[in-house]
PDB file of C-alpha atoms in Angstrom:
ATOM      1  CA  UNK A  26     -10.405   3.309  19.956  1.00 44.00           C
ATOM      2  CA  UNK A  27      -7.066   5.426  18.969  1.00 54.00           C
ATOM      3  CA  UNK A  28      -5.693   4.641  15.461  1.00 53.00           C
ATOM      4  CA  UNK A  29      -3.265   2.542  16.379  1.00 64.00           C
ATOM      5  CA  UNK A  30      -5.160  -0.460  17.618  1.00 86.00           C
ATOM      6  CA  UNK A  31      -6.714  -0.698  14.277  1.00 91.00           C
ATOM      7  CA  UNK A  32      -4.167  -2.828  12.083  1.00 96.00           C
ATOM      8  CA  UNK A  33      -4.919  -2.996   8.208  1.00 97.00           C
ATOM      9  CA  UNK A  34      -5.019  -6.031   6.927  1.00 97.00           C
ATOM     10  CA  UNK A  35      -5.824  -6.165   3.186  1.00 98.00           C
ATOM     11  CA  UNK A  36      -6.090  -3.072   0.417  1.00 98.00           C
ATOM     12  CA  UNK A  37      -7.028  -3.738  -3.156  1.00 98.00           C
ATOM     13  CA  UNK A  38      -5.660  -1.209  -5.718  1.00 98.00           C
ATOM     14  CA  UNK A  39      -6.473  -0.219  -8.812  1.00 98.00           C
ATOM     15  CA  UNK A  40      -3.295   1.474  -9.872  1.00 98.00           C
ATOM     16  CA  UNK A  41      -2.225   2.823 -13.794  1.00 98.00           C
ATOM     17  CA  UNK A  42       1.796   1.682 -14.291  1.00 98.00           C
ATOM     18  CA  UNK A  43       3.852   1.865 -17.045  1.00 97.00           C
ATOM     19  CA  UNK A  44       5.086  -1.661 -18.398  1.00 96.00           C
ATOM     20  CA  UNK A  45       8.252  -1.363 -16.571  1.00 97.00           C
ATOM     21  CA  UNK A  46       8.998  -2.633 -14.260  1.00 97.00           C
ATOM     22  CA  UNK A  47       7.264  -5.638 -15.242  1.00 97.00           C
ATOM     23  CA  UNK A  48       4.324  -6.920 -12.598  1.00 97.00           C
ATOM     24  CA  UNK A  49       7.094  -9.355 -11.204  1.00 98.00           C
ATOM     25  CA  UNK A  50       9.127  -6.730 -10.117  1.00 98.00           C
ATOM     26  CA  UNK A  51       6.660  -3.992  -9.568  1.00 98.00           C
ATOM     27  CA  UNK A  52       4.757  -6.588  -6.764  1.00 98.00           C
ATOM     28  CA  UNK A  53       8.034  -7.493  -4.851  1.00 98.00           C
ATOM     29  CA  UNK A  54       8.756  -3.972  -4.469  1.00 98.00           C
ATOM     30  CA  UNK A  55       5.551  -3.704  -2.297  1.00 98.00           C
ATOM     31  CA  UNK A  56       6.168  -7.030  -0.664  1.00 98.00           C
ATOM     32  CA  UNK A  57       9.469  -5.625   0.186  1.00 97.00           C
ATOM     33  CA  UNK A  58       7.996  -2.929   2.508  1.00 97.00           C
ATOM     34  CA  UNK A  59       6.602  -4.960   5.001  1.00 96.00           C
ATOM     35  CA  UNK A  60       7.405  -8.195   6.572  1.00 94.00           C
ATOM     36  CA  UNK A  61       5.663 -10.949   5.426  1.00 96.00           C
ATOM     37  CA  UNK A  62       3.234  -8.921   3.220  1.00 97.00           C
ATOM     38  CA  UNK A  63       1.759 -10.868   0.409  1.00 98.00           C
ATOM     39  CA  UNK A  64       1.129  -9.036  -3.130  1.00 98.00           C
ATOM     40  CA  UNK A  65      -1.355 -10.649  -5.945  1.00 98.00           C
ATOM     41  CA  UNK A  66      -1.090  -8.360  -9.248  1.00 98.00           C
ATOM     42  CA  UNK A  67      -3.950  -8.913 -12.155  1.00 98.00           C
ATOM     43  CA  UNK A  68      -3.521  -7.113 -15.318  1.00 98.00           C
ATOM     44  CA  UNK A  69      -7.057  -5.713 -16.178  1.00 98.00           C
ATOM     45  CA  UNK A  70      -6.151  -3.506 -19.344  1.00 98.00           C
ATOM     46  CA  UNK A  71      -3.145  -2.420 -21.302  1.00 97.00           C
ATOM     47  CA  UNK A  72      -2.520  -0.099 -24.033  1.00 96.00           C
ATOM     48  CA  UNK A  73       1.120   0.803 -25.811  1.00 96.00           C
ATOM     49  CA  UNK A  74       2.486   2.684 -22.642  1.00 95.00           C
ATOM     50  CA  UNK A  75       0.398   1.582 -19.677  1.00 97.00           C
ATOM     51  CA  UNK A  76      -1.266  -1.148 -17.690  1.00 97.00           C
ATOM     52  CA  UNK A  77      -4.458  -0.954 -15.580  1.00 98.00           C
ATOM     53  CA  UNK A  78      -3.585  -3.184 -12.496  1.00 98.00           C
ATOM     54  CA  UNK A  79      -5.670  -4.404  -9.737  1.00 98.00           C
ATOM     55  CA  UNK A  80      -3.028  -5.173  -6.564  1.00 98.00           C
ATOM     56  CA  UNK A  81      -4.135  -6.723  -3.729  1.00 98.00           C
ATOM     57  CA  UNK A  82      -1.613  -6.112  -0.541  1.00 98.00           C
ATOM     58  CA  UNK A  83      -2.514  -8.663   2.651  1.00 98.00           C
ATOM     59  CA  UNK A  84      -0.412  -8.817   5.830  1.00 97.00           C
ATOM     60  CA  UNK A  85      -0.503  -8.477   9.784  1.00 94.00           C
ATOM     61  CA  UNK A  86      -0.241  -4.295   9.728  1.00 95.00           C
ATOM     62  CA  UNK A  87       0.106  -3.038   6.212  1.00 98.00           C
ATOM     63  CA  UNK A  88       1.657   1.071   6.112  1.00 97.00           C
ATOM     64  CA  UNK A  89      -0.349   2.353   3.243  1.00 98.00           C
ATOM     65  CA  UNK A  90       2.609   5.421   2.892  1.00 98.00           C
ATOM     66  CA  UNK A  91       5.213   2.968   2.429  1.00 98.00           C
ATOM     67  CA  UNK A  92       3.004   1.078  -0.242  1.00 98.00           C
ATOM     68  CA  UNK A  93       1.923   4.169  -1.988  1.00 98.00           C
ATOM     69  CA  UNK A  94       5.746   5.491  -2.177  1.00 98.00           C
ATOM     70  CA  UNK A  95       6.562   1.985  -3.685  1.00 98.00           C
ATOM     71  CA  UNK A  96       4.108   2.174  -5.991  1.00 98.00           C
ATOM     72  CA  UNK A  97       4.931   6.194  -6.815  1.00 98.00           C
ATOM     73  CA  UNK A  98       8.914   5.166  -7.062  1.00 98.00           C
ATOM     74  CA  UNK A  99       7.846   2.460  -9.477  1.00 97.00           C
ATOM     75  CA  UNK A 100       6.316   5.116 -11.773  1.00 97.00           C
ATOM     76  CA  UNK A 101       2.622   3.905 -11.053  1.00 98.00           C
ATOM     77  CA  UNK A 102      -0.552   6.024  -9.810  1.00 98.00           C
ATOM     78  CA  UNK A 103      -2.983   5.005  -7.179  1.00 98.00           C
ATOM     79  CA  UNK A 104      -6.365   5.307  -9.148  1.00 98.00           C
ATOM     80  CA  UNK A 105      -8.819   3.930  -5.923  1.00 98.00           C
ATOM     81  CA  UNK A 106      -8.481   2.288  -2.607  1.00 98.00           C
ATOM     82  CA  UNK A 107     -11.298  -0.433  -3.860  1.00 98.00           C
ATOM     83  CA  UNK A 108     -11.268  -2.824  -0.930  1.00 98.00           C
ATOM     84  CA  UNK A 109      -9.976  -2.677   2.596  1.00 98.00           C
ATOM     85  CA  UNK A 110     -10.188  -4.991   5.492  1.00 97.00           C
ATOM     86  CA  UNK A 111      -9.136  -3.621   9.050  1.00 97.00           C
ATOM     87  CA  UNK A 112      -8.873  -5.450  12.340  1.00 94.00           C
ATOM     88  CA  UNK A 113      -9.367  -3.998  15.875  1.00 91.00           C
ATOM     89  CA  UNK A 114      -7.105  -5.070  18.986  1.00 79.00           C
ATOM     90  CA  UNK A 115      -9.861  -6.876  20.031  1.00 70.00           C
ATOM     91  CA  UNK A 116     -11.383  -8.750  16.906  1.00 59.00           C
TER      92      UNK A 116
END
C-alpha cells in the first residue's frame, strides 16, 4: 500500500520546552497546523528552565513535519514518538 493511503491519526509526544510559551499557547500552535487537529498537553516534570510534556496530537491526517517545526519554532525538542495510531484507506 503506497504511503499515502496510510493517514496518521494520533502521535503522543514526549517533548522538553521551555516555560514559554506557556502550554496554552504552545498546544494551539500545533492545533493551528492542521484543520481540526485536537492537542491535549500534560505537564509531567518541571525544573527552573524547562518542562517535560507529554502532547497528544489527534486528527483526520496529522503532517508530523509541520508538528515537529511547531514544536522546534516554539523552542521545544521532540524527546520520543511514544504512541501512534495510523489508519489505512481501507480500515
Amino acid at each position: 500500500m503506497p504511503k499515502e493511503m496510510v493517514r496518521v491519526k494520533r502521535l503522543m509526544l514526549d517533548i522538553l520546552k521551555p516555560h514559554k510559551p506557556d502550554g496554552l499557547e504552545f498546544s494551539r500552535s500545533i492545533a493551528e497546523q492542521g484543520e481540526r487537529w485536537r492537542v491535549l498537553y500534560a505537564v509531567e516534570e518541571m525544573d527552573e528552565k524547562t518542562e517535560s510534556v507529554t502532547v497528544v496530537v489527534e486528527g483526520e491526517d496529522l503532517r508530523f513535519d509541520l508538528i515537529a517545526a511547531a514544536i522546534e519554532h516554539a523552542g521545544g525538542t521532540i524527546h520520543s514518538i511514544d504512541e501512534v495510531e495510523v489508519l489505512g484507506e481501507d480500515g
